């Protein structure tokens, strides 16, 4: 085997290894796309529906108590007693995404995720 043939074989072997590594990393990235749904504060209702579809559940509540338990505790303390909050819920295998619209807002004021493995 000549010197140049060895270099060609080494280059082909290296290319095969790199190709395998790239395939593995892209497979890992695909497996990780099962992340919970997400939108950002400031997203319009129309954009949220376009991105996530209609909510699995929608309810409107009025703040009548000072304390709550759960992922929206920090947001709750910023609200005034009597504030109206519309909550959209989207269920996924990882848990439930909740979008909060304050006082009839057309944009997301707060977003919380309730992990399926956490109990409040």
PDB file of C-alpha atoms in Angstrom:
ATOM      1  CA  UNK A   1       0.000   0.000   0.000  1.00  0.00           C
ATOM      2  CA  UNK A   2       1.444   3.346  -0.984  1.00  0.00           C
ATOM      3  CA  UNK A   3       1.739   6.336   1.286  1.00  0.00           C
ATOM      4  CA  UNK A   4      -0.956   8.283  -0.605  1.00  0.00           C
ATOM      5  CA  UNK A   5      -3.338   5.299  -0.461  1.00  0.00           C
ATOM      6  CA  UNK A   6      -2.940   5.184   3.328  1.00  0.00           C
ATOM      7  CA  UNK A   7      -3.766   8.902   3.520  1.00  0.00           C
ATOM      8  CA  UNK A   8      -6.868   8.388   1.375  1.00  0.00           C
ATOM      9  CA  UNK A   9      -8.019   5.473   3.558  1.00  0.00           C
ATOM     10  CA  UNK A  10      -7.374   7.526   6.691  1.00  0.00           C
ATOM     11  CA  UNK A  11      -9.343  10.456   5.252  1.00  0.00           C
ATOM     12  CA  UNK A  12     -12.260   8.196   4.272  1.00  0.00           C
ATOM     13  CA  UNK A  13     -12.246   6.570   7.719  1.00  0.00           C
ATOM     14  CA  UNK A  14     -12.179   9.963   9.421  1.00  0.00           C
ATOM     15  CA  UNK A  15     -15.033  11.182   7.201  1.00  0.00           C
ATOM     16  CA  UNK A  16     -17.080   8.101   8.146  1.00  0.00           C
ATOM     17  CA  UNK A  17     -16.452   8.696  11.858  1.00  0.00           C
ATOM     18  CA  UNK A  18     -17.394  12.381  11.607  1.00  0.00           C
ATOM     19  CA  UNK A  19     -20.495  11.476   9.611  1.00  0.00           C
ATOM     20  CA  UNK A  20     -21.516   8.967  12.304  1.00  0.00           C
ATOM     21  CA  UNK A  21     -20.991  11.533  15.053  1.00  0.00           C
ATOM     22  CA  UNK A  22     -23.064  14.120  13.193  1.00  0.00           C
ATOM     23  CA  UNK A  23     -25.837  11.565  12.656  1.00  0.00           C
ATOM     24  CA  UNK A  24     -25.812  10.686  16.368  1.00  0.00           C
ATOM     25  CA  UNK A  25     -25.903  14.296  17.485  1.00  0.00           C
ATOM     26  CA  UNK A  26     -28.761  15.131  15.116  1.00  0.00           C
ATOM     27  CA  UNK A  27     -30.636  12.068  16.387  1.00  0.00           C
ATOM     28  CA  UNK A  28     -30.140  13.286  19.963  1.00  0.00           C
ATOM     29  CA  UNK A  29     -31.389  16.742  18.970  1.00  0.00           C
ATOM     30  CA  UNK A  30     -34.486  15.184  17.414  1.00  0.00           C
ATOM     31  CA  UNK A  31     -35.198  13.232  20.592  1.00  0.00           C
ATOM     32  CA  UNK A  32     -34.978  16.443  22.602  1.00  0.00           C
ATOM     33  CA  UNK A  33     -37.586  18.247  20.486  1.00  0.00           C
ATOM     34  CA  UNK A  34     -40.259  16.772  22.738  1.00  0.00           C
ATOM     35  CA  UNK A  35     -39.920  19.829  24.935  1.00  0.00           C
ATOM     36  CA  UNK A  36     -43.020  21.281  26.526  1.00  0.00           C
ATOM     37  CA  UNK A  37     -44.917  23.907  24.538  1.00  0.00           C
ATOM     38  CA  UNK A  38     -43.835  27.480  25.129  1.00  0.00           C
ATOM     39  CA  UNK A  39     -44.806  31.031  24.227  1.00  0.00           C
ATOM     40  CA  UNK A  40     -43.434  34.278  25.590  1.00  0.00           C
ATOM     41  CA  UNK A  41     -44.944  37.078  27.636  1.00  0.00           C
ATOM     42  CA  UNK A  42     -46.273  39.639  25.161  1.00  0.00           C
ATOM     43  CA  UNK A  43     -47.412  37.025  22.624  1.00  0.00           C
ATOM     44  CA  UNK A  44     -50.876  37.830  21.272  1.00  0.00           C
ATOM     45  CA  UNK A  45     -53.772  35.422  21.748  1.00  0.00           C
ATOM     46  CA  UNK A  46     -53.917  34.944  17.967  1.00  0.00           C
ATOM     47  CA  UNK A  47     -50.202  34.060  17.821  1.00  0.00           C
ATOM     48  CA  UNK A  48     -50.572  31.670  20.769  1.00  0.00           C
ATOM     49  CA  UNK A  49     -53.428  29.881  18.981  1.00  0.00           C
ATOM     50  CA  UNK A  50     -51.450  29.811  15.720  1.00  0.00           C
ATOM     51  CA  UNK A  51     -48.480  28.282  17.530  1.00  0.00           C
ATOM     52  CA  UNK A  52     -50.224  25.924  19.977  1.00  0.00           C
ATOM     53  CA  UNK A  53     -53.798  25.546  18.723  1.00  0.00           C
ATOM     54  CA  UNK A  54     -56.895  26.159  20.802  1.00  0.00           C
ATOM     55  CA  UNK A  55     -56.313  25.703  24.545  1.00  0.00           C
ATOM     56  CA  UNK A  56     -57.329  22.410  26.140  1.00  0.00           C
ATOM     57  CA  UNK A  57     -59.008  24.417  28.874  1.00  0.00           C
ATOM     58  CA  UNK A  58     -59.871  28.077  29.338  1.00  0.00           C
ATOM     59  CA  UNK A  59     -61.224  29.705  32.478  1.00  0.00           C
ATOM     60  CA  UNK A  60     -61.531  33.147  33.980  1.00  0.00           C
ATOM     61  CA  UNK A  61     -61.003  33.696  37.678  1.00  0.00           C
ATOM     62  CA  UNK A  62     -61.085  36.721  39.943  1.00  0.00           C
ATOM     63  CA  UNK A  63     -58.417  37.195  42.601  1.00  0.00           C
ATOM     64  CA  UNK A  64     -60.260  36.805  45.894  1.00  0.00           C
ATOM     65  CA  UNK A  65     -57.523  35.391  48.103  1.00  0.00           C
ATOM     66  CA  UNK A  66     -54.077  36.611  48.966  1.00  0.00           C
ATOM     67  CA  UNK A  67     -52.142  33.352  48.515  1.00  0.00           C
ATOM     68  CA  UNK A  68     -52.043  30.478  46.040  1.00  0.00           C
ATOM     69  CA  UNK A  69     -49.765  27.476  45.572  1.00  0.00           C
ATOM     70  CA  UNK A  70     -48.126  26.643  42.287  1.00  0.00           C
ATOM     71  CA  UNK A  71     -45.919  27.978  39.530  1.00  0.00           C
ATOM     72  CA  UNK A  72     -47.796  31.308  39.303  1.00  0.00           C
ATOM     73  CA  UNK A  73     -47.268  32.322  42.951  1.00  0.00           C
ATOM     74  CA  UNK A  74     -44.891  35.189  42.095  1.00  0.00           C
ATOM     75  CA  UNK A  75     -47.285  36.543  39.466  1.00  0.00           C
ATOM     76  CA  UNK A  76     -50.244  36.213  41.845  1.00  0.00           C
ATOM     77  CA  UNK A  77     -48.649  38.568  44.356  1.00  0.00           C
ATOM     78  CA  UNK A  78     -48.383  41.317  41.707  1.00  0.00           C
ATOM     79  CA  UNK A  79     -52.159  41.275  41.136  1.00  0.00           C
ATOM     80  CA  UNK A  80     -54.687  43.469  42.883  1.00  0.00           C
ATOM     81  CA  UNK A  81     -57.567  41.911  44.780  1.00  0.00           C
ATOM     82  CA  UNK A  82     -60.511  41.679  42.355  1.00  0.00           C
ATOM     83  CA  UNK A  83     -58.352  41.458  39.209  1.00  0.00           C
ATOM     84  CA  UNK A  84     -59.795  39.260  36.467  1.00  0.00           C
ATOM     85  CA  UNK A  85     -57.410  36.649  35.043  1.00  0.00           C
ATOM     86  CA  UNK A  86     -58.115  34.490  31.993  1.00  0.00           C
ATOM     87  CA  UNK A  87     -56.083  31.268  32.071  1.00  0.00           C
ATOM     88  CA  UNK A  88     -55.492  29.090  29.017  1.00  0.00           C
ATOM     89  CA  UNK A  89     -54.131  25.588  29.642  1.00  0.00           C
ATOM     90  CA  UNK A  90     -52.271  23.407  27.154  1.00  0.00           C
ATOM     91  CA  UNK A  91     -51.558  19.810  28.164  1.00  0.00           C
ATOM     92  CA  UNK A  92     -48.471  17.949  26.957  1.00  0.00           C
ATOM     93  CA  UNK A  93     -46.741  14.710  27.967  1.00  0.00           C
ATOM     94  CA  UNK A  94     -44.405  16.769  30.189  1.00  0.00           C
ATOM     95  CA  UNK A  95     -47.110  18.734  32.010  1.00  0.00           C
ATOM     96  CA  UNK A  96     -49.392  21.732  31.505  1.00  0.00           C
ATOM     97  CA  UNK A  97     -48.529  25.142  30.080  1.00  0.00           C
ATOM     98  CA  UNK A  98     -50.676  27.929  31.516  1.00  0.00           C
ATOM     99  CA  UNK A  99     -51.001  31.309  29.811  1.00  0.00           C
ATOM    100  CA  UNK A 100     -52.357  34.183  31.905  1.00  0.00           C
ATOM    101  CA  UNK A 101     -54.200  37.183  30.431  1.00  0.00           C
ATOM    102  CA  UNK A 102     -54.818  39.934  32.972  1.00  0.00           C
ATOM    103  CA  UNK A 103     -57.879  42.233  32.905  1.00  0.00           C
ATOM    104  CA  UNK A 104     -59.029  41.242  29.402  1.00  0.00           C
ATOM    105  CA  UNK A 105     -55.567  41.584  27.855  1.00  0.00           C
ATOM    106  CA  UNK A 106     -55.068  40.338  24.299  1.00  0.00           C
ATOM    107  CA  UNK A 107     -51.433  39.425  25.039  1.00  0.00           C
ATOM    108  CA  UNK A 108     -49.853  36.933  27.438  1.00  0.00           C
ATOM    109  CA  UNK A 109     -49.087  38.632  30.770  1.00  0.00           C
ATOM    110  CA  UNK A 110     -47.559  35.579  32.435  1.00  0.00           C
ATOM    111  CA  UNK A 111     -46.638  32.040  31.465  1.00  0.00           C
ATOM    112  CA  UNK A 112     -46.238  29.116  33.873  1.00  0.00           C
ATOM    113  CA  UNK A 113     -45.466  25.456  33.345  1.00  0.00           C
ATOM    114  CA  UNK A 114     -46.797  22.795  35.698  1.00  0.00           C
ATOM    115  CA  UNK A 115     -44.500  19.779  35.390  1.00  0.00           C
ATOM    116  CA  UNK A 116     -46.434  16.496  35.463  1.00  0.00           C
ATOM    117  CA  UNK A 117     -44.099  15.168  38.165  1.00  0.00           C
ATOM    118  CA  UNK A 118     -44.582  18.077  40.587  1.00  0.00           C
ATOM    119  CA  UNK A 119     -47.436  18.207  43.069  1.00  0.00           C
ATOM    120  CA  UNK A 120     -48.436  21.537  44.630  1.00  0.00           C
TER     121      UNK A 120
END
